[in-house]
C-alpha cells in the first residue's frame, strides 16, 4: 500500500483519455437542489461528523447515524469514502477531494444514480454521450471518481479557485453557484473519512526504527537467481502457464498464495479491505497491503494493515534467499517502502499494483527490491 497517502508508490494514472477538460454535464437533481438553494449549509460540527462517519464505517446501522445534509448516510458515506480513497491514491490534494465530494453532493446527493438528465449517470452525473465513458464504467464509483479528478487536474489554477468555481470548471452546470452550499459538509466529510485511512497524512515525517534499519541492511538491492523471465509475457490477471506453487513451500505460505491468486483480475482500490474483492463495493477490493493481510489471515497468520508496518513483520532476509510467502517491498525507501507484494516462488510476485490496475502476477525482474520480510 502506498506510503500513504497510499498514493501508493509511483502513482500512474490509468490510460483513459479525457475527451476534454470540462465536459458538459447535467443532472436531474440540479433543479430541485438549486430551487432550495439559499446559501451554504452552515453550522457543520466537524467533530460530530467524524464521530458519526466512524460509527457507520465501524458497522452501525444507517438509522443510527445522523449528519446534517445526509438523508441516506448508509449509502452516501461509503460513496464519499470511495471518492476520498481514489483521490488519495491519485495524489490529489485535500482541496481536490473536497471539491469532488461537494460536486457529488450537488449532482447526485452522493448516490450512484441509474439515471439523470438526458444520459447522465452515477455519482457525478457523467454522460456517456460526452465522452466520460460507457454507462457501465460511469456507474463504477472508482472509475467515475478517477475521471472527475483527471478532469479537475487539467483545469488551470484550480487550486486557487473557490470550491464552486473549480467544480463548475469541470461540470459546466446550468447552476454554477449551487456547489457552494455543500462546501462545509464536504470539508467535514473529507476530514472525517481521511482520518479512517491508515497513514493518510503523507507529509508526516517518517521515524526510522531499528527494525527499519535491519530491513534495509538485509537486502542491498539484490535480486534472486530466478527472475520470472522464463514465463514470458504474463497477461494481467492471469496465472502464467506452467506455474505451480513449489512443493517445498511452507503450508501456510501455500494457503496465502492460493488465496491471493483467487483475487487475480480484481481492480485495485486504495484503502480497500480486500474482504470482498469480487463484490460490488469498491472498498471491499484490495490494495497492496490489504492483499497481504487477508492472504495470510486465511492461513491463520495475523499481519498489520499497512506497508509501513508490514516491513517490520517477521524477520529480515536477503533477496538472494527468497522463499514462497516472503513479503517483498519496493518504491520509496527500505525504511519506509510504499509497495508490497507476495513472493510465489519461481521468480514471480503477486501484487495489487495501483489504481486502475488489477491484482496480477509479475516477474521479480520488474521489482527494485528494498526489503524482504519472512513472516513464517
Coordinates of C-alpha atoms in Angstrom, one line a residue:
X1 CA 0.0 0.0 0.0
X2 CA 1.4 3.4 -0.9
X3 CA 3.3 5.2 1.7
X4 CA 0.1 6.9 2.5
X5 CA -1.3 8.7 1.4
X6 CA -1.1 5.4 -0.1
X7 CA -0.9 7.5 -3.0
X8 CA 0.8 4.2 -3.4
X9 CA 4.3 4.4 -4.6
X10 CA 4.7 5.9 -8.0
X11 CA 1.1 6.6 -8.9
X12 CA 0.4 6.1 -12.6
X13 CA -2.9 7.4 -13.9
X14 CA -4.9 5.0 -16.0
X15 CA -4.6 5.4 -19.7
X16 CA -8.1 6.6 -20.2
X17 CA -8.1 9.7 -22.2
X18 CA -10.2 12.7 -21.4
X19 CA -12.4 14.0 -24.1
X20 CA -11.9 17.5 -22.8
X21 CA -11.1 19.3 -19.6
X22 CA -14.6 20.5 -18.9
X23 CA -17.2 18.3 -20.5
X24 CA -20.9 19.3 -20.4
X25 CA -22.8 17.6 -17.7
X26 CA -26.3 17.9 -16.3
X27 CA -28.3 16.2 -13.6
X28 CA -32.0 15.8 -12.8
X29 CA -31.3 16.6 -9.2
X30 CA -29.9 20.1 -10.0
X31 CA -33.3 21.7 -10.5
X32 CA -34.6 20.7 -7.1
X33 CA -31.3 21.3 -5.4
X34 CA -31.0 24.8 -6.8
X35 CA -34.6 25.7 -6.2
X36 CA -34.0 25.2 -2.5
X37 CA -30.5 26.8 -2.6
X38 CA -30.3 29.6 0.0
X39 CA -26.6 30.0 0.6
X40 CA -24.3 27.5 2.3
X41 CA -25.1 24.5 4.6
X42 CA -23.5 26.1 7.7
X43 CA -23.1 25.1 11.3
X44 CA -21.4 21.8 10.5
X45 CA -19.7 20.3 13.5
X46 CA -16.7 18.5 12.1
X47 CA -16.1 16.6 15.3
X48 CA -19.6 15.3 15.3
X49 CA -19.4 14.4 11.6
X50 CA -16.2 12.4 12.3
X51 CA -17.9 10.6 15.2
X52 CA -20.9 9.7 13.0
X53 CA -18.8 8.7 10.0
X54 CA -16.6 6.4 12.2
X55 CA -19.7 4.9 13.7
X56 CA -21.2 3.9 10.4
X57 CA -17.9 2.6 9.0
X58 CA -17.5 0.5 12.1
X59 CA -20.8 -1.2 11.3
X60 CA -23.5 0.9 12.8
X61 CA -26.9 1.0 11.1
X62 CA -27.6 4.0 8.9
X63 CA -30.7 4.6 11.0
X64 CA -28.4 5.3 14.0
X65 CA -26.2 7.8 12.1
X66 CA -27.2 11.4 11.8
X67 CA -25.3 14.0 9.8
X68 CA -26.8 17.3 8.7
X69 CA -27.3 17.3 4.9
X70 CA -27.2 13.5 4.6
X71 CA -30.6 11.7 4.5
X72 CA -29.2 8.3 3.4
X73 CA -25.9 8.0 5.3
X74 CA -25.6 4.3 4.8
X75 CA -25.4 4.9 1.0
X76 CA -23.8 8.3 1.0
X77 CA -20.9 7.9 3.4
X78 CA -19.4 4.8 1.6
X79 CA -19.6 6.7 -1.7
X80 CA -17.8 9.6 -0.1
X81 CA -15.3 7.2 1.2
X82 CA -14.6 5.9 -2.3
X83 CA -14.2 9.4 -3.6
X84 CA -11.6 10.3 -0.9
X85 CA -9.7 7.0 -1.3
X86 CA -9.5 7.4 -5.0
X87 CA -8.3 11.0 -4.6
X88 CA -5.6 9.9 -2.1
X89 CA -4.4 7.1 -4.4
X90 CA -4.0 9.6 -7.2
X91 CA -2.2 12.1 -5.0
X92 CA -5.0 14.6 -5.4
X93 CA -4.6 17.3 -2.6
X94 CA -7.2 17.6 0.1
X95 CA -8.9 20.5 -1.6
X96 CA -9.5 18.4 -4.7
X97 CA -11.1 15.7 -2.6
X98 CA -13.4 18.4 -1.0
X99 CA -14.3 19.7 -4.5
X100 CA -15.2 16.1 -5.6
X101 CA -17.4 15.5 -2.6
X102 CA -19.2 18.8 -3.0
X103 CA -19.7 18.1 -6.7
X104 CA -21.2 14.7 -6.0
X105 CA -23.4 16.1 -3.3
X106 CA -24.8 18.6 -5.8
X107 CA -25.1 16.2 -8.7
X108 CA -26.4 13.1 -7.1
X109 CA -26.6 13.7 -3.3
X110 CA -23.7 11.2 -3.2
X111 CA -25.9 8.5 -4.7
X112 CA -24.8 6.2 -7.5
X113 CA -27.8 7.0 -9.7
X114 CA -29.0 4.9 -12.6
X115 CA -30.4 7.9 -14.5
X116 CA -30.5 11.7 -14.7
X117 CA -31.0 14.5 -17.1
X118 CA -30.6 13.1 -20.6
X119 CA -28.0 10.3 -20.3
X120 CA -26.4 11.5 -17.0
X121 CA -25.4 8.7 -14.6
X122 CA -23.7 7.9 -11.4
X123 CA -22.2 10.0 -8.6
X124 CA -21.1 12.9 -10.8
X125 CA -23.9 12.5 -13.3
X126 CA -21.4 12.0 -16.1
X127 CA -22.7 11.4 -19.6
X128 CA -21.6 8.7 -22.0
X129 CA -22.5 10.9 -24.9
X130 CA -20.0 13.5 -23.8
X131 CA -17.0 11.1 -23.6
X132 CA -16.9 10.2 -19.9
X133 CA -17.0 6.5 -20.6
X134 CA -19.6 3.8 -21.0
X135 CA -22.7 3.6 -18.9
X136 CA -21.2 0.7 -17.0
X137 CA -17.9 2.4 -16.4
X138 CA -19.6 5.6 -15.1
X139 CA -21.7 3.6 -12.7
X140 CA -18.4 2.3 -11.1
X141 CA -17.7 4.8 -8.3
X142 CA -14.0 4.4 -8.6
X143 CA -14.0 5.0 -12.3
X144 CA -16.3 7.9 -12.0
X145 CA -14.2 9.5 -9.3
X146 CA -11.0 8.9 -11.2
X147 CA -12.4 10.6 -14.3
X148 CA -13.6 13.6 -12.3
X149 CA -10.2 14.0 -10.7
X150 CA -8.4 13.8 -14.0
X151 CA -10.6 16.5 -15.5
X152 CA -10.1 18.7 -12.4
X153 CA -6.4 18.4 -12.6
X154 CA -6.4 19.7 -16.1
X155 CA -8.2 22.9 -15.0
X156 CA -5.5 25.6 -15.0
X157 CA -5.2 27.2 -11.5
X158 CA -7.9 25.0 -9.9
X159 CA -6.2 25.1 -6.5
X160 CA -6.5 28.9 -6.4
X161 CA -10.2 28.8 -7.3
X162 CA -13.2 28.7 -4.9
X163 CA -14.7 25.2 -4.5
X164 CA -17.7 26.1 -6.5
X165 CA -15.6 27.7 -9.3
X166 CA -13.4 24.6 -9.6
X167 CA -16.4 22.3 -9.6
X168 CA -18.1 24.4 -12.3
X169 CA -15.0 24.4 -14.4
X170 CA -15.3 20.6 -14.7
X171 CA -19.1 20.2 -14.7
X172 CA -20.2 23.2 -16.8
X173 CA -23.6 23.2 -14.9
X174 CA -26.5 25.4 -15.6
X175 CA -26.4 26.3 -11.9
X176 CA -22.7 27.3 -11.4
X177 CA -23.2 28.6 -7.8
X178 CA -25.0 25.6 -6.5
X179 CA -21.9 23.7 -5.4
X180 CA -21.1 26.3 -2.8
X181 CA -23.8 25.1 -0.4
X182 CA -22.0 21.8 0.1
X183 CA -18.5 23.1 0.9
X184 CA -18.7 22.9 4.7
X185 CA -20.2 19.4 4.6
X186 CA -17.7 18.2 2.0
X187 CA -14.9 19.6 4.1
X188 CA -16.1 17.8 7.2
X189 CA -16.6 14.5 5.4
X190 CA -13.2 14.6 3.8
X191 CA -11.5 15.2 7.1
X192 CA -13.5 12.5 8.9
X193 CA -13.0 9.9 6.1
X194 CA -9.3 10.6 5.5
X195 CA -8.8 10.0 9.3
X196 CA -10.1 6.5 8.9
X197 CA -7.3 5.5 6.5
X198 CA -4.0 4.4 7.9
X199 CA -1.1 6.8 7.3
X200 CA -3.3 9.1 5.3
X201 CA -1.1 12.1 6.1
X202 CA 1.8 11.6 3.6
X203 CA 3.5 14.8 4.9
X204 CA 4.2 13.2 8.2
X205 CA 7.9 12.7 8.8
X206 CA 8.9 9.0 9.0
X207 CA 10.9 7.9 12.0
X208 CA 13.3 5.1 11.3
X209 CA 13.3 2.2 13.8
X210 CA 15.9 -0.4 14.5
X211 CA 13.8 -2.9 12.6
X212 CA 13.7 -0.5 9.6
X213 CA 17.4 -0.4 9.5
X214 CA 17.6 -4.2 9.9
X215 CA 15.4 -4.5 6.8
X216 CA 17.5 -2.0 4.9
X217 CA 20.7 -3.8 5.6
X218 CA 19.4 -7.2 4.7
X219 CA 18.5 -6.6 1.0
X220 CA 21.1 -4.4 -0.6
X221 CA 19.0 -4.2 -3.8
X222 CA 19.9 -7.8 -4.8
X223 CA 17.7 -9.9 -7.0
X224 CA 17.1 -13.7 -6.7
X225 CA 18.5 -16.3 -9.1
X226 CA 15.2 -16.9 -10.8
X227 CA 13.7 -13.7 -12.2
X228 CA 10.5 -14.9 -13.8
X229 CA 11.5 -14.2 -17.4
X230 CA 11.1 -17.9 -18.4
X231 CA 7.3 -17.4 -18.3
X232 CA 7.4 -14.7 -20.9
X233 CA 4.8 -12.0 -21.0
X234 CA 2.1 -12.5 -18.3
X235 CA -1.3 -11.1 -19.2
X236 CA -2.7 -9.1 -16.3
X237 CA -4.9 -11.0 -14.0
X238 CA -3.8 -14.5 -15.3
X239 CA -1.6 -17.3 -14.0
X240 CA 1.4 -17.9 -16.2
X241 CA 1.3 -21.2 -18.0
X242 CA 3.3 -23.8 -16.2
X243 CA 3.4 -22.1 -12.8
X244 CA 2.8 -24.3 -9.7
X245 CA 3.4 -23.4 -6.1
X246 CA 6.7 -25.0 -5.2
X247 CA 6.3 -28.3 -3.4
X248 CA 8.6 -27.3 -0.6
X249 CA 6.6 -24.1 0.2
X250 CA 5.5 -23.8 3.8
X251 CA 1.9 -25.0 4.1
X252 CA 0.8 -21.6 5.4
X253 CA 2.6 -19.8 2.6
X254 CA 0.8 -22.1 0.2
X255 CA -2.5 -21.2 1.6
X256 CA -1.7 -17.5 1.5
X257 CA -0.6 -17.7 -2.2
X258 CA -3.6 -19.8 -3.2
X259 CA -6.0 -17.3 -1.6
X260 CA -4.2 -14.3 -3.2
X261 CA -4.4 -16.0 -6.6
X262 CA -8.2 -16.1 -6.3
X263 CA -8.2 -12.3 -6.3
X264 CA -6.4 -12.1 -9.6
X265 CA -8.1 -9.7 -12.0
X266 CA -10.0 -7.7 -9.4
X267 CA -9.4 -4.0 -9.5
X268 CA -7.1 -2.2 -7.1
X269 CA -8.7 0.1 -4.5
X270 CA -6.6 2.3 -2.3
X271 CA -7.7 1.8 1.3
X272 CA -9.8 -1.3 0.3
X273 CA -10.1 -4.0 2.9
X274 CA -9.7 -6.9 0.4
X275 CA -12.5 -8.7 2.2
X276 CA -14.8 -9.0 -0.9
X277 CA -12.7 -8.1 -3.9
X278 CA -15.2 -9.7 -6.3
X279 CA -18.2 -7.9 -4.8
X280 CA -19.9 -4.7 -5.8
X281 CA -18.5 -2.4 -3.1
X282 CA -15.2 -0.9 -4.3
X283 CA -13.9 -0.7 -0.7
X284 CA -14.1 -4.5 -0.5
X285 CA -11.3 -4.6 -3.1
X286 CA -7.6 -4.9 -2.4
X287 CA -4.7 -2.6 -2.1
X288 CA -1.2 -3.9 -1.9
X289 CA -1.0 -4.3 1.9
X290 CA -4.6 -5.5 2.5
X291 CA -4.0 -8.2 -0.1
X292 CA -1.0 -9.4 2.0
X293 CA -3.0 -9.1 5.3
X294 CA -6.0 -11.0 4.0
X295 CA -4.0 -13.7 2.2
X296 CA -2.2 -14.5 5.4
X297 CA -5.3 -14.2 7.5
X298 CA -6.7 -17.1 5.5
X299 CA -3.6 -19.0 6.6
X300 CA -4.2 -18.1 10.2
X301 CA -1.3 -15.6 10.3
X302 CA -2.0 -12.1 11.6
X303 CA -0.4 -9.2 9.8
X304 CA -0.7 -5.5 10.4
X305 CA -2.6 -3.4 7.9
X306 CA -0.1 -1.1 6.1
X307 CA 3.1 -1.4 4.1
X308 CA 4.8 0.8 6.6
X309 CA 4.1 -1.6 9.4
X310 CA 4.4 -4.8 7.4
X311 CA 8.0 -4.0 6.7
X312 CA 8.6 -4.7 10.4
X313 CA 6.8 -8.1 10.5
X314 CA 8.7 -11.3 11.0
X315 CA 12.4 -11.1 10.2
X316 CA 14.5 -9.6 7.5
X317 CA 16.0 -11.9 5.0
X318 CA 18.2 -11.4 1.9
X319 CA 16.6 -11.0 -1.5
X320 CA 19.0 -13.8 -2.6
X321 CA 17.3 -16.2 -0.2
X322 CA 13.7 -15.7 -1.1
X323 CA 11.1 -18.4 -0.2
X324 CA 7.5 -18.6 -1.3
X325 CA 5.4 -16.5 1.1
X326 CA 8.0 -13.8 1.7
X327 CA 6.9 -10.2 1.6
X328 CA 8.8 -8.1 -0.9
X329 CA 8.9 -4.3 -0.6
X330 CA 9.7 -1.6 -3.2
X331 CA 9.2 2.1 -4.0
X332 CA 10.2 4.7 -1.5
X333 CA 13.0 3.6 0.8
X334 CA 13.9 0.5 2.7
X335 CA 12.9 2.2 5.9
X336 CA 9.7 3.5 4.5
X337 CA 8.6 1.5 1.4
X338 CA 5.5 2.3 -0.4
X339 CA 4.6 -1.0 -2.0
X340 CA 4.5 -4.7 -1.1
X341 CA 4.0 -8.0 -2.9
X342 CA 3.9 -11.7 -2.1
X343 CA 6.7 -13.9 -3.5
X344 CA 5.2 -17.0 -5.1
X345 CA 8.4 -18.8 -6.0
X346 CA 9.8 -19.4 -9.5
X347 CA 10.7 -15.7 -9.8
X348 CA 7.1 -14.5 -9.6
X349 CA 5.3 -12.0 -7.3
X350 CA 1.6 -11.4 -6.8
X351 CA 0.6 -7.9 -6.1
X352 CA -2.2 -5.3 -6.1
X353 CA -0.3 -2.6 -8.1
X354 CA -2.1 0.7 -8.2
X355 CA -5.3 2.5 -9.1
X356 CA -6.9 1.3 -12.3
X357 CA -4.8 -1.9 -12.4
X358 CA -5.9 -5.4 -11.3
X359 CA -4.4 -7.8 -8.9
X360 CA -1.7 -9.5 -11.1
X361 CA 1.4 -11.7 -11.2
X362 CA 4.7 -10.1 -12.3
X363 CA 8.2 -11.3 -12.7
X364 CA 10.6 -10.3 -10.0
X365 CA 12.9 -8.8 -12.5
X366 CA 10.5 -5.8 -12.6
X367 CA 10.9 -5.2 -8.9
X368 CA 13.6 -2.9 -7.4
X369 CA 13.7 -4.8 -4.0
X370 CA 14.2 -2.6 -1.0
X371 CA 13.5 -5.1 1.8
X372 CA 12.3 -8.6 2.3
X373 CA 10.4 -9.9 5.4
X374 CA 9.7 -13.5 6.2
X375 CA 6.6 -13.8 8.4
X376 CA 6.6 -17.6 8.9

